[in-house]
mmCIF file of C-alpha atoms and ligand atoms in Angstrom:
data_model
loop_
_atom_site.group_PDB
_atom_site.id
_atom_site.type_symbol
_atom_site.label_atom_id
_atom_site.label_comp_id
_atom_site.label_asym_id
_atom_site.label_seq_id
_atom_site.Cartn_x
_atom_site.Cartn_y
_atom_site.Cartn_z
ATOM 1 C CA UNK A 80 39.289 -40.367 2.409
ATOM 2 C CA UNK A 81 42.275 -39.226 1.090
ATOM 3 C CA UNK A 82 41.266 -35.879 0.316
ATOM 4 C CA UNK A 83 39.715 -35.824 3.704
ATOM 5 C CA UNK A 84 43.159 -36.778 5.509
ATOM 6 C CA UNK A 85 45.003 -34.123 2.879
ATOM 7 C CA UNK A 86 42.801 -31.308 3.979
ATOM 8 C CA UNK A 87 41.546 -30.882 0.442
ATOM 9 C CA UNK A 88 37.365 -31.916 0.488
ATOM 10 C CA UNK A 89 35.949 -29.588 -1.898
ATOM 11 C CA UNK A 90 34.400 -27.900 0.979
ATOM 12 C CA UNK A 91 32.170 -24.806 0.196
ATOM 13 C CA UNK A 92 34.936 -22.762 2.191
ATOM 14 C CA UNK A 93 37.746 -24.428 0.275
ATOM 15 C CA UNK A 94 36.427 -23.637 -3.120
ATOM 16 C CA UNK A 95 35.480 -19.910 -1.821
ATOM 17 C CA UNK A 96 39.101 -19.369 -1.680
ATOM 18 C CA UNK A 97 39.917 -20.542 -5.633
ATOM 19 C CA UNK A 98 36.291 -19.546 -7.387
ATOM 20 C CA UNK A 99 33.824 -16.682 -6.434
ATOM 21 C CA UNK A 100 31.459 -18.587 -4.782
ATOM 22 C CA UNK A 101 28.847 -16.256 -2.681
ATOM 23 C CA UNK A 102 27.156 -19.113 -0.775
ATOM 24 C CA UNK A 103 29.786 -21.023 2.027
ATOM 25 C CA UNK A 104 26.754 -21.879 4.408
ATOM 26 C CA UNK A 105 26.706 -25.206 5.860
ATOM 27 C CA UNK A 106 24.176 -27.335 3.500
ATOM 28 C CA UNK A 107 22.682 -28.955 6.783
ATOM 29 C CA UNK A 108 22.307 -26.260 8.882
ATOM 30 C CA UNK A 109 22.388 -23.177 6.813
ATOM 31 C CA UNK A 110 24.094 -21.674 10.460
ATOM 32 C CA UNK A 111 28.031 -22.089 9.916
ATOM 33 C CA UNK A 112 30.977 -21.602 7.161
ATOM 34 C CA UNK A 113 30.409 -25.132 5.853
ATOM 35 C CA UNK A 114 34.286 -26.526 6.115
ATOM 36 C CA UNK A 115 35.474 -30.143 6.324
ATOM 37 C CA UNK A 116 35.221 -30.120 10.060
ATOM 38 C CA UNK A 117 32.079 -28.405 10.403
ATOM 39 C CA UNK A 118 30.035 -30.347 7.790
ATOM 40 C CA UNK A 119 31.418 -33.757 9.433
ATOM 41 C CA UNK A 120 31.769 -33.275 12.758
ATOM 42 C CA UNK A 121 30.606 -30.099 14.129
ATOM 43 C CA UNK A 122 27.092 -29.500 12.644
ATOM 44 C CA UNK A 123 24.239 -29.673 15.289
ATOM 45 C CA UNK A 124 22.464 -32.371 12.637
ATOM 46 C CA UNK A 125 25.499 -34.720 12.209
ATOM 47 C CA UNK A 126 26.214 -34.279 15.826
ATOM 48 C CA UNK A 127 22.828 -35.956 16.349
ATOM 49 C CA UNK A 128 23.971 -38.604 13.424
ATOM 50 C CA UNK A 129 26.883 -39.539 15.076
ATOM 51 C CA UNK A 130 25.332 -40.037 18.789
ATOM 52 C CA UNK A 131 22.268 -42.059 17.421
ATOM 53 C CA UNK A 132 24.293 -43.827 15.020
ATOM 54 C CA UNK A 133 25.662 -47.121 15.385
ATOM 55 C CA UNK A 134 29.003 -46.001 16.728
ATOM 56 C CA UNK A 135 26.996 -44.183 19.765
ATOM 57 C CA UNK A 136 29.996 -41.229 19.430
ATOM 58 C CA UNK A 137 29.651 -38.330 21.211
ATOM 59 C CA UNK A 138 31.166 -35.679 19.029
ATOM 60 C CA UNK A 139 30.508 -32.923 21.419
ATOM 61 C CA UNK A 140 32.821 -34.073 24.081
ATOM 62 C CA UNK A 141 36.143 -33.492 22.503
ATOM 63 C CA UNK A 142 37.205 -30.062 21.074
ATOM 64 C CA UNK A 143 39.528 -30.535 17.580
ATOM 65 C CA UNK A 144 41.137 -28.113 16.146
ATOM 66 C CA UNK A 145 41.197 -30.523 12.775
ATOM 67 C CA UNK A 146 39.319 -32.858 11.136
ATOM 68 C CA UNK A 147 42.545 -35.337 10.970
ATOM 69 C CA UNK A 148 43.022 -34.512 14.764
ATOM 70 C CA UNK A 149 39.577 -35.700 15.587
ATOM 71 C CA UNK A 150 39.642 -38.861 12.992
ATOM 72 C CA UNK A 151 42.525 -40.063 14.435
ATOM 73 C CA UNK A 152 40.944 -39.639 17.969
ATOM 74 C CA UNK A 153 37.927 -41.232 17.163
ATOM 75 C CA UNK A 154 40.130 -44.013 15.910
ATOM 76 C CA UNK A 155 41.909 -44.040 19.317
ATOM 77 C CA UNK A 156 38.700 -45.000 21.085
ATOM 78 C CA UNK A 157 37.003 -47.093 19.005
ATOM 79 C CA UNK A 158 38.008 -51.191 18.814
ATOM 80 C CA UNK A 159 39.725 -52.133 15.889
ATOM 81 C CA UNK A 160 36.797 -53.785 14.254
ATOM 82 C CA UNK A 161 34.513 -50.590 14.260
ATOM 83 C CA UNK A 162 37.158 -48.812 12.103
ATOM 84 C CA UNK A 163 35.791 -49.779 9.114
ATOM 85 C CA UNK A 164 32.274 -48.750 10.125
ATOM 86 C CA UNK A 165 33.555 -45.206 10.910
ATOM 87 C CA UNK A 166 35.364 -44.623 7.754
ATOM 88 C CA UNK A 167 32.057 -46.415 5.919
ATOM 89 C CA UNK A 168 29.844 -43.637 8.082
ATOM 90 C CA UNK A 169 32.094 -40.576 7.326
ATOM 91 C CA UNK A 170 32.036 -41.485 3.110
ATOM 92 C CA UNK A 171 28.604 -41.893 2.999
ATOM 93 C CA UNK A 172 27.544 -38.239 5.399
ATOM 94 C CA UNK A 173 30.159 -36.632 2.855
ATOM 95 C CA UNK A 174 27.795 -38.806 -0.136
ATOM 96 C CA UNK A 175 24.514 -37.370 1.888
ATOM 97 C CA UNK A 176 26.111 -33.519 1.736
ATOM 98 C CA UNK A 177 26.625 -33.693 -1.932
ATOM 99 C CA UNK A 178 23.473 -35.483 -2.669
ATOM 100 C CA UNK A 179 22.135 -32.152 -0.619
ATOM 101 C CA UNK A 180 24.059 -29.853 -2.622
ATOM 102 C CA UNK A 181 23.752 -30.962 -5.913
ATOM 103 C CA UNK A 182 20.557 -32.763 -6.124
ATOM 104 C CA UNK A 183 18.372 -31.104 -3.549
ATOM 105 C CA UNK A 184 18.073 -34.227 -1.443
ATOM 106 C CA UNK A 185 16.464 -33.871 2.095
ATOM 107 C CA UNK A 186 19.425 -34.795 5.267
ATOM 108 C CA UNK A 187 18.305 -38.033 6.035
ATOM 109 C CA UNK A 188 20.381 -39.639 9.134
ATOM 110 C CA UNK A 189 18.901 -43.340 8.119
ATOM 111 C CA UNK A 190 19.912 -43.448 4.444
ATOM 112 C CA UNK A 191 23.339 -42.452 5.421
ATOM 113 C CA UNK A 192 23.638 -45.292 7.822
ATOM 114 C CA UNK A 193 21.835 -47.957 5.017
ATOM 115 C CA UNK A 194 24.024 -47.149 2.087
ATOM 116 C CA UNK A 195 27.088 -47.196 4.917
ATOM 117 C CA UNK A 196 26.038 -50.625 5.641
ATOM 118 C CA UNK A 197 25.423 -51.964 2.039
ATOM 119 C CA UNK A 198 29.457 -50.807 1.181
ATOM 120 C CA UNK A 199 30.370 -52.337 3.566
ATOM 121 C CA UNK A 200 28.261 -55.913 2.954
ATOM 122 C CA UNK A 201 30.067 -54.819 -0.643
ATOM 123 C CA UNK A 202 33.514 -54.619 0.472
ATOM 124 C CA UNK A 203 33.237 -57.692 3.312
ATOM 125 C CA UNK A 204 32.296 -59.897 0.245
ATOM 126 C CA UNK A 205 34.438 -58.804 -1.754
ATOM 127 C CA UNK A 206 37.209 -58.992 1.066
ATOM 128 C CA UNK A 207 36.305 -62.397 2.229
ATOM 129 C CA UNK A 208 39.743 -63.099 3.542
ATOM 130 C CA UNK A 209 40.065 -59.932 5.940
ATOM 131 C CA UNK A 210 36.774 -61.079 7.690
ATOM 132 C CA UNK A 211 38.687 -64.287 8.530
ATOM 133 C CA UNK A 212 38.256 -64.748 12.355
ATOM 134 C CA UNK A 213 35.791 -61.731 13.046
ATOM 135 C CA UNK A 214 32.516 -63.332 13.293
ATOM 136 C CA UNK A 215 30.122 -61.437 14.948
ATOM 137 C CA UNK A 216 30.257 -61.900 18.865
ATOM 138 C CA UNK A 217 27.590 -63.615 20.780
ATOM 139 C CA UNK A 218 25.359 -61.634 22.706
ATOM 140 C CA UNK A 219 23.625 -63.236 25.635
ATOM 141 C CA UNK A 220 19.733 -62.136 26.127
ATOM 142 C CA UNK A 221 19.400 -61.506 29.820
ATOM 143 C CA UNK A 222 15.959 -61.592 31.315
ATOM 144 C CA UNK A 223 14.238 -57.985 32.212
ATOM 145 C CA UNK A 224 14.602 -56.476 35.592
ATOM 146 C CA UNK A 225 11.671 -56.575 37.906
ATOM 147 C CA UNK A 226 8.919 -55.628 37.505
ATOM 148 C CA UNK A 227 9.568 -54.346 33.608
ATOM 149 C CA UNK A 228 8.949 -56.772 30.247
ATOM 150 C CA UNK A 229 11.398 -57.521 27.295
ATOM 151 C CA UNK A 230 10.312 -57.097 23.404
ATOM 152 C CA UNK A 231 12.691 -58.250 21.473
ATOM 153 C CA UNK A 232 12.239 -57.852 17.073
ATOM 154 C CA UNK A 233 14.284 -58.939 14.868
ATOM 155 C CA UNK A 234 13.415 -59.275 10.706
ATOM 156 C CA UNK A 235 15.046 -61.614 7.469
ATOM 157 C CA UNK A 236 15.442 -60.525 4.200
ATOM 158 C CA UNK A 237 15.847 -63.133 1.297
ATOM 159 C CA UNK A 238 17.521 -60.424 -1.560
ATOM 160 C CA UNK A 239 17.474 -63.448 -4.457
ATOM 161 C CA UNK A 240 13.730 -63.644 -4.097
ATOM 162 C CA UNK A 241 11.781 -60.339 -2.395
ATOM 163 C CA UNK A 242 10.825 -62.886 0.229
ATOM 164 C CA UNK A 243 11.186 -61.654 3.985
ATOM 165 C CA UNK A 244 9.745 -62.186 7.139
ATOM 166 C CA UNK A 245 9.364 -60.579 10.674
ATOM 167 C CA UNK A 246 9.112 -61.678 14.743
ATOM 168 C CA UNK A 247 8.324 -59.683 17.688
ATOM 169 C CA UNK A 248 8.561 -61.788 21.324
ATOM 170 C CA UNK A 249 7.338 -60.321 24.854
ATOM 171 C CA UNK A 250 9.022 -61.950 28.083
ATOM 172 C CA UNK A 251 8.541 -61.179 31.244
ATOM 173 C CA UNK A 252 10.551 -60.877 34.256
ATOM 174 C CA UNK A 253 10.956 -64.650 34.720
ATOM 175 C CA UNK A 254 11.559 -65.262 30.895
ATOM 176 C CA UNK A 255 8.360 -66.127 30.265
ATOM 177 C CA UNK A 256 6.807 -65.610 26.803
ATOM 178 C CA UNK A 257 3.942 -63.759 27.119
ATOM 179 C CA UNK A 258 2.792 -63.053 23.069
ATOM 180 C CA UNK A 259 4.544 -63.012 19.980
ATOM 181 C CA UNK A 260 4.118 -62.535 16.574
ATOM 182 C CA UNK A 261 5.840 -64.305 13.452
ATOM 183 C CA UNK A 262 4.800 -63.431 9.811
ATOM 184 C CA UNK A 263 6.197 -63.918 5.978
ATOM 185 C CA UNK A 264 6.255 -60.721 3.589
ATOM 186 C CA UNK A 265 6.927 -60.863 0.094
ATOM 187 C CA UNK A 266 7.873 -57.935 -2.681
ATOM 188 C CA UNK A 267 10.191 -56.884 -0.134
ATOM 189 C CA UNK A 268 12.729 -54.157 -0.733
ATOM 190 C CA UNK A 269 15.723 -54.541 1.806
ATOM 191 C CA UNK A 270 16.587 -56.330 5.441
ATOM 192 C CA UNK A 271 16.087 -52.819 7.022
ATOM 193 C CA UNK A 272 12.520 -52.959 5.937
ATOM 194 C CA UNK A 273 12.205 -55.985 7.987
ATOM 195 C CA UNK A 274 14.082 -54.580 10.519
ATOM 196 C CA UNK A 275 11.471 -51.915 11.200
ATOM 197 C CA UNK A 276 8.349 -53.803 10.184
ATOM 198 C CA UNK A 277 9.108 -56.240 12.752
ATOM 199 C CA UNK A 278 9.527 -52.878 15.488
ATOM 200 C CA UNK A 279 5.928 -52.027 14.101
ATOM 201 C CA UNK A 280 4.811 -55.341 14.914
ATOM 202 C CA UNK A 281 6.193 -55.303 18.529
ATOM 203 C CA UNK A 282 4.915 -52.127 19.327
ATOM 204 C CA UNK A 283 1.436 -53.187 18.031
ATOM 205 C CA UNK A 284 1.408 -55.878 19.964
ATOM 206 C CA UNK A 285 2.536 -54.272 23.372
ATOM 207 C CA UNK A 286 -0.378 -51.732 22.819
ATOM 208 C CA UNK A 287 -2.915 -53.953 21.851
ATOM 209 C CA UNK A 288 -2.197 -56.338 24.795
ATOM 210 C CA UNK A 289 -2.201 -53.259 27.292
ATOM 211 C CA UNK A 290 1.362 -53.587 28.155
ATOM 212 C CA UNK A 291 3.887 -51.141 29.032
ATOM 213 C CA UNK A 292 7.109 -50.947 31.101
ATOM 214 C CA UNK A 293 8.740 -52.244 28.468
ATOM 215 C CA UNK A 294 12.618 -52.771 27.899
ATOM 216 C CA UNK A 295 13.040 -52.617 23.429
ATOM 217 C CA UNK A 296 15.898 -54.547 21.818
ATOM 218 C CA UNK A 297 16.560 -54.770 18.270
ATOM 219 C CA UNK A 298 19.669 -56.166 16.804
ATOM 220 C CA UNK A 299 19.788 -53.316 13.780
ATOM 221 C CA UNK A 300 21.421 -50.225 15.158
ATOM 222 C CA UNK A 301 19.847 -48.027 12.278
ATOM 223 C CA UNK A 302 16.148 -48.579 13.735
ATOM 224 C CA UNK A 303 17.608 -47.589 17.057
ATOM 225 C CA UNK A 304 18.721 -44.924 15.406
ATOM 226 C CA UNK A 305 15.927 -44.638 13.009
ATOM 227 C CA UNK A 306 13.831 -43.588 16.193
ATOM 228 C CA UNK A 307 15.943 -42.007 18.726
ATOM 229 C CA UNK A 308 15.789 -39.600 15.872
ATOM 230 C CA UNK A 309 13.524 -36.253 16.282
ATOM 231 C CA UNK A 310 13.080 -34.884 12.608
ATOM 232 C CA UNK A 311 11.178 -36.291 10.676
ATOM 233 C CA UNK A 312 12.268 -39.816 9.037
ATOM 234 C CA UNK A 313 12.034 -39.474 5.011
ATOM 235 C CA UNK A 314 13.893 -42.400 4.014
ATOM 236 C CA UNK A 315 11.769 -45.190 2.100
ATOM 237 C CA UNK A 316 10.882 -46.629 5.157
ATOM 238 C CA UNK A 317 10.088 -43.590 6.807
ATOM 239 C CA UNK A 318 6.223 -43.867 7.408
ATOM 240 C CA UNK A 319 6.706 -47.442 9.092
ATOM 241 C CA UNK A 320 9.262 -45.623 11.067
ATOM 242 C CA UNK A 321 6.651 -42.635 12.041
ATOM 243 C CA UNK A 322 4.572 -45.054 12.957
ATOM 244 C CA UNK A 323 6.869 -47.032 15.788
ATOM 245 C CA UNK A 324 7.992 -43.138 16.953
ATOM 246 C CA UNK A 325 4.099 -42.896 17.300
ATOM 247 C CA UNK A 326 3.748 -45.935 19.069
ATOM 248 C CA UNK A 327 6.632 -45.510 21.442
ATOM 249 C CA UNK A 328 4.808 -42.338 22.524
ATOM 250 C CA UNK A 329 2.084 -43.695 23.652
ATOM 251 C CA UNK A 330 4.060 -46.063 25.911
ATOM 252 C CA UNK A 331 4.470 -44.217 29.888
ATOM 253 C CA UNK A 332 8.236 -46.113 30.480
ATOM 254 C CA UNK A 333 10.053 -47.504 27.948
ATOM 255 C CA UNK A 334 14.388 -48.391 26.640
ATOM 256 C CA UNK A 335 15.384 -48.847 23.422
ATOM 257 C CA UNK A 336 18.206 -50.091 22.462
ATOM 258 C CA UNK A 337 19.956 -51.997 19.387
ATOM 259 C CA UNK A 338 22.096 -55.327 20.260
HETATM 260 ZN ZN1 LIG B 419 25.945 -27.139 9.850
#
């Protein structure tokens, strides 16, 4: 971050100008001079990152002239309590570009946004006392609006023993529950595989009890994101996410949206 704020990221343009480097394309899109603004901001595929990510930031909107300029906007409009997700977001897409560079790794939106979230888990724990206070708010479920039906999923993850489980719960207009689903996994690999297993589940469900019209909530912003996604998903999780994109298509009206 502090290279990032000095103007010194060991860009592909930046080290053009001290080694002979023939390449400077951006390692994303392969279209544009790959500099620090570009490669974090600018780039058609981390433009789509930052929209579907869990910041919902619409990169396109404001025209910066630096990357410094357009952190310290982005700082501007976001509450003080997402600032530590941004910074989280824009280390680990700088971690995804290098893992493209020098290890051949696929761009994979959803892996950014995991290993953002597990440094952060790292650095709340280990920075109990700044978390003092900042419990997550409550959010109220609200019934459906006429007419249309509610899913909500939601998934638990026991790291100490593999052990996880999943839920999926259909409501209708008046609140009523009209099918659910609740099951335990085990040899499981991390919460966001819960997370999505329990969107699989939902979906399933929906289709199999002819349903549709449906308003989706899921409290885990990278499924949201996971699937408002177009290329293809190639994280560890990413057939159970093809699957719920596959699902969702077959549905004629549908929201989706993380809570
Ligand atoms: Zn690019």
């Amino acid at each position: 971050m502090w290279r990032l704020h000095k103007g010194i990221l060991p860009t592909r343009k930046a080290l053009a100008r001290r080694c002979n480097i023939m390449d400077t394309s951006c390692p994303f899109c392969g279209l544009h001079v790959e500099d620090d603004l570009h490669v974090l901001k600018e780039c058609k595929r981390v433009e789509e990152f930052w929209l579907c990510g869990p910041l919902n930031i619409k990169v396109r909107t404001l025209k910066c002239m630096s990357i410094s300029a357009w952190i310290l906007h982005a700082c501007d409009s976001l509450p003080k309590d997402k600032w530590d997700w941004f910074y989280m977001l824009l280390w680990a897409l700088w971690h995804e570009r290098n893992g493209v560079v020098w290890k051949g790794n696929s761009f994979c939106p959803l892996n950014i946004v995991g290993w953002a979230s597990k440094l952060l888990d790292d650095y709340h724990k280990a920075h109990p006392v700044s978390r003092k206070n900042k419990s997550r708010p409550q959010v109220k479920w609200k019934l459906p609006p006429r007419g249309r039906l509610k899913l909500n999923t939601d998934g638990a993850f026991h790291g100490a023993t593999g052990h996880g489980g999943i839920e999926a719960v259909i409501r209708n207009e008046d609140g009523e529950c009209l099918a659910a689903i609740a099951r335990p996994f085990s040899r499981v690999r991390s919460a966001f595989q819960m997370e999505v297993e329990a969107m699989r589940a939902g979906l399933l469900l929906l289709i199999h009890q002819g349903m549709d019209s449906v308003d989706i909530e899921t409290d885990c912003a990278a499924v949201s994101m996971g699937l408002h996604i177009n290329t293809e998903d190639l994280s560890e999780v990413g057939c159970i996410v093809e699957d719920c994109k596959a699902y969702l298509s077959s549905l004629s009206s549908f929201t989706l949206r993380s809570i």
